Short mmCIF file of C-alpha atoms in Angstrom, two decimals:
data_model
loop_
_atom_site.label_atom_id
_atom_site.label_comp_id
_atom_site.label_asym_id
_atom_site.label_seq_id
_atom_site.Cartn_x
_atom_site.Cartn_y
_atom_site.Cartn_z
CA UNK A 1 2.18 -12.28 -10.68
CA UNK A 2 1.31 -8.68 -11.74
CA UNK A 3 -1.36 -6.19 -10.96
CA UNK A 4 -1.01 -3.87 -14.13
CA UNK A 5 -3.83 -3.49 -16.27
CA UNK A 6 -3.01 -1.49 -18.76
CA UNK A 7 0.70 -0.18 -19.37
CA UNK A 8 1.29 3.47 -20.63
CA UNK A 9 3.77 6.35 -21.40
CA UNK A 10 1.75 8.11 -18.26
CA UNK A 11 1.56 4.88 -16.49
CA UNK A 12 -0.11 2.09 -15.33
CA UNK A 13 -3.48 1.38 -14.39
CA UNK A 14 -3.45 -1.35 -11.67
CA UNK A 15 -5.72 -3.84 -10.07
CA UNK A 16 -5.14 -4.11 -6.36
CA UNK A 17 -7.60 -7.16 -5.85
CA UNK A 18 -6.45 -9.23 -8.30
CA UNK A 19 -2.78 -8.63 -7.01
CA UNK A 20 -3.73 -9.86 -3.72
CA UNK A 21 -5.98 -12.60 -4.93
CA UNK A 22 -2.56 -13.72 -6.90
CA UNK A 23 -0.48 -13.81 -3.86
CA UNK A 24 -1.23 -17.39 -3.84
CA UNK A 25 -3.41 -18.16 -0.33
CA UNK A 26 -4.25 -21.61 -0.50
CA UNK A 27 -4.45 -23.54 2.54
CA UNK A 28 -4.54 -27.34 3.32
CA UNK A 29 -7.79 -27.58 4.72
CA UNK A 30 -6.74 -30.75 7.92
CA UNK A 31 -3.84 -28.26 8.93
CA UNK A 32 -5.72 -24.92 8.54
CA UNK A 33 -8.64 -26.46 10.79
CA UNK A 34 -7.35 -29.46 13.09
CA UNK A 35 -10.41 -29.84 15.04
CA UNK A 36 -12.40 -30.38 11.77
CA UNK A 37 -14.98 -27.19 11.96
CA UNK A 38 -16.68 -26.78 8.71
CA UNK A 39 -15.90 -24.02 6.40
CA UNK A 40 -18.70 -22.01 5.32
CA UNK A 41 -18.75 -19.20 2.26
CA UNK A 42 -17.88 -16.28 4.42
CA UNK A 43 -14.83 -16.78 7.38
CA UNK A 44 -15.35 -15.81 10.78
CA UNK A 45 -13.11 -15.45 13.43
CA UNK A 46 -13.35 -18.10 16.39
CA UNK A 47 -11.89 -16.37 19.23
CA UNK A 48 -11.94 -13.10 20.67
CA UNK A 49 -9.23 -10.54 21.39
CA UNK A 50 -8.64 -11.80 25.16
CA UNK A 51 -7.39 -15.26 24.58
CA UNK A 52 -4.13 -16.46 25.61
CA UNK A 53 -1.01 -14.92 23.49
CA UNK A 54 -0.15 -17.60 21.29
CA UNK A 55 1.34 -17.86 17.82
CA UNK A 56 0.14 -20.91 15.86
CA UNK A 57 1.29 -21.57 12.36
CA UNK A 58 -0.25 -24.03 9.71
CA UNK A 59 0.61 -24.69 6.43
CA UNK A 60 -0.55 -26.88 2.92
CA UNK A 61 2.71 -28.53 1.86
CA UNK A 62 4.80 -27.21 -0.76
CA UNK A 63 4.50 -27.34 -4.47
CA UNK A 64 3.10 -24.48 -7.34
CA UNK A 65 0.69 -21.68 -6.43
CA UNK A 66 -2.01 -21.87 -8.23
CA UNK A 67 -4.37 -19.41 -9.63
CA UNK A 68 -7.88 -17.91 -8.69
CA UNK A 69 -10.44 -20.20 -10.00
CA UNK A 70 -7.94 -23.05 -10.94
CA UNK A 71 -9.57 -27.13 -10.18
CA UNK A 72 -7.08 -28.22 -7.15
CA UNK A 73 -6.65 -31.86 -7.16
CA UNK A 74 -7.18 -33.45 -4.34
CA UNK A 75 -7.48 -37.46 -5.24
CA UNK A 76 -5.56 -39.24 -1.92
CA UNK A 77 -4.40 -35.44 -0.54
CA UNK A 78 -5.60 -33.64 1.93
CA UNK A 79 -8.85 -30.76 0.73
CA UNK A 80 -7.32 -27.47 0.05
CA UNK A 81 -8.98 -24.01 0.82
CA UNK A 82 -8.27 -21.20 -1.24
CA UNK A 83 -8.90 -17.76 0.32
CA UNK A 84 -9.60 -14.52 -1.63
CA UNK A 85 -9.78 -10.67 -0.22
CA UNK A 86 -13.43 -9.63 0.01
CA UNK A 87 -14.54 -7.87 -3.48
CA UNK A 88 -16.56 -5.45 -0.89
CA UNK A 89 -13.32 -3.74 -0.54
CA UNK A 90 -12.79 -2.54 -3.84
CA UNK A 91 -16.44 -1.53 -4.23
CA UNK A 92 -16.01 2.06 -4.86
CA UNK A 93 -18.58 2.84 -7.23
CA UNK A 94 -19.15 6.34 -6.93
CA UNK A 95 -16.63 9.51 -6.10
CA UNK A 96 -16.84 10.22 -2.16
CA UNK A 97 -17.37 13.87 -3.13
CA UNK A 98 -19.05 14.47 -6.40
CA UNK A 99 -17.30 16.94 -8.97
CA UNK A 100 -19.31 19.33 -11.09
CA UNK A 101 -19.94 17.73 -14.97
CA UNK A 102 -17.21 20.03 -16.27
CA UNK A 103 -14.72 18.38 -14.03
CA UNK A 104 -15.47 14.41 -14.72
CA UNK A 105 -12.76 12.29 -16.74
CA UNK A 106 -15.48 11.35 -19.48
CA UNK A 107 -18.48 13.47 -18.52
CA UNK A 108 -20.58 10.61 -18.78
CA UNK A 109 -20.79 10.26 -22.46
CA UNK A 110 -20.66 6.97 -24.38
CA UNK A 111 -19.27 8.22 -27.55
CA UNK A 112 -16.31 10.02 -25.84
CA UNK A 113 -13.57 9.43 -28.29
CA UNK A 114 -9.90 10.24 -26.99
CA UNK A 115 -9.98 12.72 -30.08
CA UNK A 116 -12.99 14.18 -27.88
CA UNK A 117 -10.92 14.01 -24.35
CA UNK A 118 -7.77 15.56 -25.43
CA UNK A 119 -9.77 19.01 -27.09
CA UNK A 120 -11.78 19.03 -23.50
CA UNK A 121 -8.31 18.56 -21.62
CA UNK A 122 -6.16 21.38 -24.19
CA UNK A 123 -9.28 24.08 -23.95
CA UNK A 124 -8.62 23.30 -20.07
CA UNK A 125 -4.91 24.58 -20.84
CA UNK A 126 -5.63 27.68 -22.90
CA UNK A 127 -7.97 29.01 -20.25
CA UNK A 128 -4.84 30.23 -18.46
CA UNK A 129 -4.27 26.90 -15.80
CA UNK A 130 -2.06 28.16 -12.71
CA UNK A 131 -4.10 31.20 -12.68
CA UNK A 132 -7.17 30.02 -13.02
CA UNK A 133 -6.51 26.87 -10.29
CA UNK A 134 -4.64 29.17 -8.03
CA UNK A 135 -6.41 32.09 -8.38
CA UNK A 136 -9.95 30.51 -8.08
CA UNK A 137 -9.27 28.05 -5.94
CA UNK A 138 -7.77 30.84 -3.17
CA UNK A 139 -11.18 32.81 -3.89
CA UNK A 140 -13.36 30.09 -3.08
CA UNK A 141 -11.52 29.20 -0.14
CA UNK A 142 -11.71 33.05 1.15
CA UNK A 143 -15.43 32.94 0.17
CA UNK A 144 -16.18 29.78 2.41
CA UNK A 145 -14.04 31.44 5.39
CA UNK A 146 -15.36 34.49 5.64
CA UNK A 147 -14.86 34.11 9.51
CA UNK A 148 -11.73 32.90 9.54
CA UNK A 149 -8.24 34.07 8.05
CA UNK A 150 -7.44 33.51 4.85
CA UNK A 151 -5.06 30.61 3.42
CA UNK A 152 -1.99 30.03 5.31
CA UNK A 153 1.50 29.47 3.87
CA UNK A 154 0.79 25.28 3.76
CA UNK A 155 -2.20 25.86 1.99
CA UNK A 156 -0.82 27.77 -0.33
CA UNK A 157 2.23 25.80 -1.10
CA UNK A 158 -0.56 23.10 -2.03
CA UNK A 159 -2.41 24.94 -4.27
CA UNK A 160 1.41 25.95 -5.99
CA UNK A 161 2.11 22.47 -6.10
CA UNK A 162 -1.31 21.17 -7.68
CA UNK A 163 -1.12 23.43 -9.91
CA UNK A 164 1.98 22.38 -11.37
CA UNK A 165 1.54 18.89 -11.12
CA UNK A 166 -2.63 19.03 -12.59
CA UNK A 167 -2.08 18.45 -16.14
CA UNK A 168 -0.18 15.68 -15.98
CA UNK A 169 -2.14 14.01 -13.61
CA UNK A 170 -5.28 15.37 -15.45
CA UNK A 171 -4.35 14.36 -18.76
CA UNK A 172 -2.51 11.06 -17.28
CA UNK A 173 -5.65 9.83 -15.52
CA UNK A 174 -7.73 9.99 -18.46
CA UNK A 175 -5.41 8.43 -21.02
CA UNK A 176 -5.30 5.31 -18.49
CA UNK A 177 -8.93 5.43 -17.89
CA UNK A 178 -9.82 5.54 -21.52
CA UNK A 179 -8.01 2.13 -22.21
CA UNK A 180 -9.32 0.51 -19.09
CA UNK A 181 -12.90 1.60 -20.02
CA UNK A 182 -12.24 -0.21 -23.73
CA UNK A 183 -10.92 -3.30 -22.34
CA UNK A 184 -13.85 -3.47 -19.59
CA UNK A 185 -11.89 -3.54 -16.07
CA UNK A 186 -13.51 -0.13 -15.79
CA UNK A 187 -17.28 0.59 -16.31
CA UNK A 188 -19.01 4.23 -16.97
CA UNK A 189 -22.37 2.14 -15.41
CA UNK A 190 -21.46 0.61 -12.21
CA UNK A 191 -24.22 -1.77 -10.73
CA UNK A 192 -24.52 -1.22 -6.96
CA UNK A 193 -23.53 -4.16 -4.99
CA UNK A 194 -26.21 -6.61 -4.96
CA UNK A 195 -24.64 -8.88 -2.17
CA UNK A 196 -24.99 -7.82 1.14
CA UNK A 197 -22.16 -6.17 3.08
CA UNK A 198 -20.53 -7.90 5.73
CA UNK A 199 -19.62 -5.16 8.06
CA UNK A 200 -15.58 -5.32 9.16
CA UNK A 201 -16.23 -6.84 12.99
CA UNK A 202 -14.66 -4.26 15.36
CA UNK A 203 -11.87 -6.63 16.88
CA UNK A 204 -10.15 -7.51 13.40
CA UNK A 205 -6.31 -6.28 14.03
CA UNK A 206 -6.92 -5.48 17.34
CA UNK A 207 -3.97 -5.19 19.70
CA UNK A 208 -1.10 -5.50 17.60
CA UNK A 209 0.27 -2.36 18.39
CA UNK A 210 -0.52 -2.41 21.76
CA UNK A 211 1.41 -6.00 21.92
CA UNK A 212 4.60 -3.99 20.43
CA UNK A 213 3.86 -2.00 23.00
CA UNK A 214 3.57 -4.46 25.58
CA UNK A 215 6.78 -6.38 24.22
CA UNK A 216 9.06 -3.65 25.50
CA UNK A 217 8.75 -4.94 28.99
CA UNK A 218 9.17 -8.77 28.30
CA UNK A 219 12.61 -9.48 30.06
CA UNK A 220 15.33 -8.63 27.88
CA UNK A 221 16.72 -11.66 25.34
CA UNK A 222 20.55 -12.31 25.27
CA UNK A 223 21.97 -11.24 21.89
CA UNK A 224 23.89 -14.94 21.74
CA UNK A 225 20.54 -16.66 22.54
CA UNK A 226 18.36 -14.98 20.33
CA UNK A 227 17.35 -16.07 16.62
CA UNK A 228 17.85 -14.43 13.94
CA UNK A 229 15.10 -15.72 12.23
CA UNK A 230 12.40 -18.57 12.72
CA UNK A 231 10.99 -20.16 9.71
CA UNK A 232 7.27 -21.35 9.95
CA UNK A 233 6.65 -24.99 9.69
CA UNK A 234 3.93 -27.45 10.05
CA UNK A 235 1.89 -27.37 13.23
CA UNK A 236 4.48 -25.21 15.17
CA UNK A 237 3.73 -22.61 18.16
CA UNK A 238 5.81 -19.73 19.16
CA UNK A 239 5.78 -17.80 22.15
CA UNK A 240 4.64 -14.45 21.34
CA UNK A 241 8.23 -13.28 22.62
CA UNK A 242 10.11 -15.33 19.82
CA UNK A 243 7.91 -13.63 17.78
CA UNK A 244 8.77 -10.02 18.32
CA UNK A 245 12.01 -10.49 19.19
CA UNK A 246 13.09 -12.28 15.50
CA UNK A 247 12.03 -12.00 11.97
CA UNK A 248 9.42 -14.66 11.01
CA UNK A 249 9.67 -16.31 7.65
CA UNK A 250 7.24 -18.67 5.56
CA UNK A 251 10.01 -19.99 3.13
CA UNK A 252 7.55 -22.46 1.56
CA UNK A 253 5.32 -22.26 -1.79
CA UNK A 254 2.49 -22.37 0.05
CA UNK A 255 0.25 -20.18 2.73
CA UNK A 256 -0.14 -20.42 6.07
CA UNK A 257 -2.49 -19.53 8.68
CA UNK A 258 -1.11 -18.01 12.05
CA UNK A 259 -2.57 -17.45 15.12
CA UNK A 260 -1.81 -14.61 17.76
CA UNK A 261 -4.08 -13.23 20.74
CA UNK A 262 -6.74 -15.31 19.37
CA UNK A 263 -6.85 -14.14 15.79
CA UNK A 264 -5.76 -16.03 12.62
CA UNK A 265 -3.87 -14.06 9.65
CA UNK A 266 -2.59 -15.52 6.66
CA UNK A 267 0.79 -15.87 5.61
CA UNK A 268 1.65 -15.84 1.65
CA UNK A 269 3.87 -17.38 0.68
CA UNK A 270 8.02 -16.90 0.43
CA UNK A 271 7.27 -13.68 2.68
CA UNK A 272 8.86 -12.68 6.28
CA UNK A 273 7.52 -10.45 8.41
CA UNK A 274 8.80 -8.18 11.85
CA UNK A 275 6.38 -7.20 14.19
CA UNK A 276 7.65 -4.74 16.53
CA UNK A 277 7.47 -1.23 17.81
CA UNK A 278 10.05 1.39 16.08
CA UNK A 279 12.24 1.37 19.11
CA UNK A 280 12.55 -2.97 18.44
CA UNK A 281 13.95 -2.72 15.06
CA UNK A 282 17.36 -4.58 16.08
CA UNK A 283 15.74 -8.20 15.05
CA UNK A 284 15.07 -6.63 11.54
CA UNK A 285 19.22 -5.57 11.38
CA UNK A 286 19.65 -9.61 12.98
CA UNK A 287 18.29 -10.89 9.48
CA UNK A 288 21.19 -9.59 8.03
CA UNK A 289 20.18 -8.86 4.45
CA UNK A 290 20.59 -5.89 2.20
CA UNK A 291 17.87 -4.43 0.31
CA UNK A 292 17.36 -3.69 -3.27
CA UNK A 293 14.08 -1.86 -2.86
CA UNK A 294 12.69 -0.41 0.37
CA UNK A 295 9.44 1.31 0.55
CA UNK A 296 8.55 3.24 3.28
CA UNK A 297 4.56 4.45 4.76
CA UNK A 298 5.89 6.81 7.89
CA UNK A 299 2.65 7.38 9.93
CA UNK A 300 3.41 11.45 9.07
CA UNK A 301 2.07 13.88 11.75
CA UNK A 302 -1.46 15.96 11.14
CA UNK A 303 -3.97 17.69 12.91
CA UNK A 304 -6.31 14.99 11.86
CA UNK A 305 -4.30 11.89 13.14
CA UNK A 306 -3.42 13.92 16.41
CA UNK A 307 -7.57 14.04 16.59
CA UNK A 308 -7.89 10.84 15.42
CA UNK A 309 -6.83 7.25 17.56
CA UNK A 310 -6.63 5.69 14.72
CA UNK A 311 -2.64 5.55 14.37
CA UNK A 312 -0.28 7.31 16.16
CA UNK A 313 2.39 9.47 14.28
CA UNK A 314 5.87 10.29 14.45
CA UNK A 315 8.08 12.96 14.25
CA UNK A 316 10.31 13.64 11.44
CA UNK A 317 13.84 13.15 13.83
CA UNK A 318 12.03 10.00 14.43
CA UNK A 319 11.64 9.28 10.89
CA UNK A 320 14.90 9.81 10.51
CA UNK A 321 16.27 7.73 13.09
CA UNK A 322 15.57 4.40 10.90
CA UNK A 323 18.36 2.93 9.79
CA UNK A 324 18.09 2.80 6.33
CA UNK A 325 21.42 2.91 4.75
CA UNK A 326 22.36 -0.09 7.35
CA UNK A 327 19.13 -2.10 5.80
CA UNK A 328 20.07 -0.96 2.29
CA UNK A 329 22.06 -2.64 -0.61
CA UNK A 330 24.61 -0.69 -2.88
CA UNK A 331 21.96 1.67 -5.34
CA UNK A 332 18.89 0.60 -3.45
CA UNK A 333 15.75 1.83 -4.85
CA UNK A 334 14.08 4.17 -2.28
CA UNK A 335 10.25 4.68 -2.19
CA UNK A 336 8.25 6.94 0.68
CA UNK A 337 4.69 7.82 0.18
CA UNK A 338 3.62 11.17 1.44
CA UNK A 339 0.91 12.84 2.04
CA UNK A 340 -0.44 16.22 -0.09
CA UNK A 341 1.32 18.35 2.86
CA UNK A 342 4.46 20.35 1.23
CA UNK A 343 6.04 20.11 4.39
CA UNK A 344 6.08 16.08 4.39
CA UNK A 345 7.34 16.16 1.13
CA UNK A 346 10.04 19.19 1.21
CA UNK A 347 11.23 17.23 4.29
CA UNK A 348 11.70 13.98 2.71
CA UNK A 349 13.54 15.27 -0.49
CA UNK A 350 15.95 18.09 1.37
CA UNK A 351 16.35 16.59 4.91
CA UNK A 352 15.18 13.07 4.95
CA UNK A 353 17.39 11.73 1.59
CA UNK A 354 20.15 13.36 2.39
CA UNK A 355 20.53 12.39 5.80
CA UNK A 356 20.01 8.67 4.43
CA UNK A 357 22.47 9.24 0.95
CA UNK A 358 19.56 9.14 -0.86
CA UNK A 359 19.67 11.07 -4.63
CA UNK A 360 15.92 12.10 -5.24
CA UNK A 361 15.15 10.79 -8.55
CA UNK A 362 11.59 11.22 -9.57
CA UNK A 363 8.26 12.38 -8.20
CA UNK A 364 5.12 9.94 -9.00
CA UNK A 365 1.57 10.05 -7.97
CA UNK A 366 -0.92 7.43 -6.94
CA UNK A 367 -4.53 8.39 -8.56
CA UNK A 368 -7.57 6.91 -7.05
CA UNK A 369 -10.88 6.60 -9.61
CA UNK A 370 -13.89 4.53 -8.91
CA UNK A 371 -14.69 1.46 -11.17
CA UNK A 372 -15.95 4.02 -13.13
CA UNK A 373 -13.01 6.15 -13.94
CA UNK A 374 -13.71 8.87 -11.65
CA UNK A 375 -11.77 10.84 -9.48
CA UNK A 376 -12.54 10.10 -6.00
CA UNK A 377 -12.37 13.61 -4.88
CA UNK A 378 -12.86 16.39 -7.49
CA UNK A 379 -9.22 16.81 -8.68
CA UNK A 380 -9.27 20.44 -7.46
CA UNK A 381 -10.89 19.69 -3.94
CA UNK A 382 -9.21 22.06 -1.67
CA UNK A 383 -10.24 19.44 1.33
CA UNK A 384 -8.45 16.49 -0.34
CA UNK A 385 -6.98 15.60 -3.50
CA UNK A 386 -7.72 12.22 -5.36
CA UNK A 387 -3.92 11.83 -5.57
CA UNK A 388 -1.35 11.16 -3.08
CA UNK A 389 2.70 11.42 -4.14
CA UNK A 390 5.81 9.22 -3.93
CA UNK A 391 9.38 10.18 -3.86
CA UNK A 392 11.97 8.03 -5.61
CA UNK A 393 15.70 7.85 -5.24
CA UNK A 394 18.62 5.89 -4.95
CA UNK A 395 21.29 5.49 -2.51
CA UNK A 396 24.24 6.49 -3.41
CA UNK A 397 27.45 5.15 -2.85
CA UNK A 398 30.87 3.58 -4.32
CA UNK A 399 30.71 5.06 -8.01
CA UNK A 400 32.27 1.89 -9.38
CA UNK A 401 29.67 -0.23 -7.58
CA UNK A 402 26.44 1.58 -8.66
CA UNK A 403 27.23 1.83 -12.33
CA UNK A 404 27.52 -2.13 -12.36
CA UNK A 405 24.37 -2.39 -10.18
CA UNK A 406 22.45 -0.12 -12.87
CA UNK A 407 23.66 -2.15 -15.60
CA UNK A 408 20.71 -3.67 -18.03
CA UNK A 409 18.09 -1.39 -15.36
CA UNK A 410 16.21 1.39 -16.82
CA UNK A 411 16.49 4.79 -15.44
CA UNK A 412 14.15 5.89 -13.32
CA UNK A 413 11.15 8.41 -14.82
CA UNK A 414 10.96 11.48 -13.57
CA UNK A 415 6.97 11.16 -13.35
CA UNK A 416 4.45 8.15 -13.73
CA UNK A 417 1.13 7.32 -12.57
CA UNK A 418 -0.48 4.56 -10.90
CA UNK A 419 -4.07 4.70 -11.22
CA UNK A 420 -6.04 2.18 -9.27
CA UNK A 421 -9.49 1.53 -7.45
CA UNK A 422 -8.27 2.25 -3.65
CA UNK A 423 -9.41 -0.09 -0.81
CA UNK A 424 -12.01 1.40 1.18
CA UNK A 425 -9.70 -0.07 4.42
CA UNK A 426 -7.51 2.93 5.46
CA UNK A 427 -4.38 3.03 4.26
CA UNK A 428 -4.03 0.14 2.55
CA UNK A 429 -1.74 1.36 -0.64
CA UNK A 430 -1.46 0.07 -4.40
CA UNK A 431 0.76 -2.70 -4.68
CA UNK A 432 4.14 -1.59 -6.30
CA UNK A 433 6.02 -4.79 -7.30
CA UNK A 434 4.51 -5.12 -11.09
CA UNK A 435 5.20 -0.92 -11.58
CA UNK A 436 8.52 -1.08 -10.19
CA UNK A 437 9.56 -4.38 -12.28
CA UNK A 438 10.99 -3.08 -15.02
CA UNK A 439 13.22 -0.99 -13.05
CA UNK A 440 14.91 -3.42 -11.44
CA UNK A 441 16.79 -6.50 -11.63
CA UNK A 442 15.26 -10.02 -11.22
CA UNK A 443 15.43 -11.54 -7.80
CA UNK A 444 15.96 -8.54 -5.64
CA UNK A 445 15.37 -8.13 -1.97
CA UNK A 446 12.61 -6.16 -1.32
CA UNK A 447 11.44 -4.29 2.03
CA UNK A 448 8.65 -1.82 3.14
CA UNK A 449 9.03 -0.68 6.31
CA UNK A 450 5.42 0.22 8.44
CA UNK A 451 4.08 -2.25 6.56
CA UNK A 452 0.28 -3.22 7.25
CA UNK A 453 -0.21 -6.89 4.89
CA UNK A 454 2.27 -9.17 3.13
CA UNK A 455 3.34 -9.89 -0.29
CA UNK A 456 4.99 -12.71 -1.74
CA UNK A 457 8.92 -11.99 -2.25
CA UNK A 458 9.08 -9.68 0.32
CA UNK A 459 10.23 -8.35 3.89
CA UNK A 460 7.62 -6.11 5.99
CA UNK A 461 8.06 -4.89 9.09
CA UNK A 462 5.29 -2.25 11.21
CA UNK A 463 3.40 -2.41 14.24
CA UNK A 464 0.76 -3.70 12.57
CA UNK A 465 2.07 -5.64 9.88
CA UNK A 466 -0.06 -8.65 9.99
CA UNK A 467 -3.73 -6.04 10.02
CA UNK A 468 -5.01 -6.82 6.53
CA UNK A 469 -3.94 -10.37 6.77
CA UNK A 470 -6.48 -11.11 9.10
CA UNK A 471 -8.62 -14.22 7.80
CA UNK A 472 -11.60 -11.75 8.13
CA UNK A 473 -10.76 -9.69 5.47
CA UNK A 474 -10.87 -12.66 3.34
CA UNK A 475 -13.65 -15.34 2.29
CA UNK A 476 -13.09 -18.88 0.75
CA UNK A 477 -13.47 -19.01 -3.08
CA UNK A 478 -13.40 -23.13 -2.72
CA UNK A 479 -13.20 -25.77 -0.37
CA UNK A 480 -12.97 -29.15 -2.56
CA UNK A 481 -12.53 -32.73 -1.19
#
């Protein structure tokens, strides 16, 4: 199962949808729906957010995933639904803020060669870069505050660090974009949309956090009495405090569909998830395995999430309060995606690595284009960037012990891309199991921590860890009998 389009010396390009729609989320129909409701093209959810806390699971039986648009047989079994992430998602035909001509990837022309793209790119170097990026960039900002002060020290930090970073990305971006444009997963014409679009219904996710939340008064479970781990079978309930108070595992080859406060999420399978609050993470610790790759999402502190109820933040001594090197196995790849502020990411390569025995290793970015090849934001938008950054490194420990752990591994690049088509649902990141493959050994234990969906082969843990696996962000591709 991999999401990589196209594989270059810059990067990848990925495809997000198709990862997900790989991830294997076929359900048997007489389990998934008991009381025998008929499934229509487009999934709704049957209960609202106020129903009793329960935690139904339901399951197909075992045996090989198959793939999006495969024939499921059926003859003498039960009928099998196959569920796919809405394509409405990953409908981001145009850039959110439009860049002048002089700024697009291909400006639009049909017979742009990559002869043509790489003079546009080097005059773009000779006109004298960091000045010119810096420099103008600082003027323009002045210009547009002429009642306020100018830049502050942040601000400029970010323009110092775009404009070291710009090329790369910039000449990256369109190396990527010119083979996905050749093989056709990216179009310079994108058609709008001509299904209509089914508006996200306000309840989807709801009250997972505030569940956490709510699980921190549940009476307290006796260390001897409490699981370690409960595996999902057929037909099964759990009390919603078994459920935040152990890791929950679908060990089987095929999905399932849970319920909890009402709502039904689906499960890939040969995932596990934790849902719990920050200050719960002792059930995760329980599971008792070590961790060859952890990636980490920290809900980092702004003015705009302080505004915003969205999420709540934390601090960095918060940050730095999870336990990583207790979670992580001898030279376990670290990942942590931060934002465009140079204080998140000064923090997480002098303060936050060390504290953890982390070695920074490489800096990479995430570029998001339309299905165009655009930018989403002009690439040098002072409001935001198109590009967001992660940190790499690798815990370090016995000497001995590492050096056979990197055995028959390839090192770790000091800078790649991963283009993709971002989901218009906040926050919901690239996937980075096909980038990170061929930097790691087969059949490693993988985590992310703050987690917000599930994938196949992995751990997550967050608050909300089960949001974009709710059965409304998906829609049936087949229901055969």
């Amino acid at each position: 199962m991999m999401s990589v389009v196209h594989r270059l010396t810059a990067g990848w390009l990925v495809d997000h949808l198709s990862f997900i729609n790989q991830c294997g989320y076929e359900i048997c129909a007489s389990f998934a729906y008991p009381d025998g409701v008929t499934l229509d093209t487009s999934v709704t959810s049957t209960r609202d957010c106020h129903s009793t806390c329960t935690f139904a699971a339901t399951s197909s039986s075992d045996g090989p995933i198959p793939g999006p648009g495969d024939v499921i047989e059926t003859e003498g079994k039960p009928a099998k639904t196959r569920y796919v992430f809405r394509e409405e998602f990953f409908n981001v035909s145009k850039p959110h803020i439009a860049a002048a001509p002089e700024e697009q990837l291909w400006q639009g022309c049909p017979e742009a060669s990559l002869t043509e793209l790489k003079a546009s790119s080097n005059r773009e170097e000779h006109q004298e870069e960091t000045k010119r990026v810096v420099g103008d960039s600082v003027a323009s900002a002045r210009k547009k505050r002429k009642r306020k002060c100018v830049l502050n020290q942040g601000e400029l930090d970010a323009l110092q660090y775009h404009s070291k970073v710009r090329k790369l990305i910039q000449e990256g971006t369109l190396h990527l974009v010119q083979e996905g444009l050749k093989s056709g997963f990216l179009h310079r014409t994108i058609a709008e949309p001509s299904c209509r679009k089914n508006a996200v219904p306000g309840h989807i996710g709801c009250g997972l956090a505030e569940l956490c939340e709510m699980a921190k008064q549940l009476p307290a479970v006796n260390e001897s009495d409490r699981q370690a781990v409960h595996v999902l079978d057929d037909e099964t309930s759990i009390p919603e405090q078994d459920l935040l108070s152990c890791v929950t595992e679908n060990s089987s080859n095929g999905a399932k569909i849970v319920e909890l406060m009402g709502q039904k999420y689906l499960v890939p399978p040969k995932s596990s998830f934790l849902l719990s609050d920050i200050s719960c993470l002792q059930p995760l610790l329980n599971y008792k395995k070590k961790y060859d790759v952890i990636v980490i999402d920290p809900p980092w502190e702004n003015k705009s999430v302080k505004r915003s109820s969205r999420y709540s933040y934390l601090s960095s001594w918060q940050i730095k309060q999870i336990p990583v090197p207790a979670l992580a196995a001898p030279n376990c790849l670290v990942v942590t995606w931060v934002t465009n502020r140079q204080k998140h990411l000064h923090f997480v390569k002098d303060e936050l690595y060390p504290h953890w025995s982390v070695k920074t290793l490489a800096e990479w970015h995430w570029v998001k284009i339309t299905g165009a090849g655009e930018f989403v934001f002009p690439l040098d938008s002072l409001h935001k960037k198109p590009y967001e950054v992660l940190v790499l490194g690798r815990v370090q420990g016995d000497v001995k012990q590492t050096l056979r752990k990197s055995e028959d591994v390839l090192p770790i690049p000091e800078h790649k891309l991963i283009v993709s088509i971002p989901c218009s649902l906040h926050s919901h990141k690239p996937p980075l199991t096909g980038v990170l493959a061929e930097f790691l050994k087969p059949d490693v234990e993988c985590l992310e921590l703050f987690a917000r969906n599930l994938q196949p082969g992995w751990t997550s843990w967050g608050n909300e860890v089960l949001k974009f696996q709710h059965i409304d962000y998906f829609t049936v591709l087949q229901n055969e009998s």
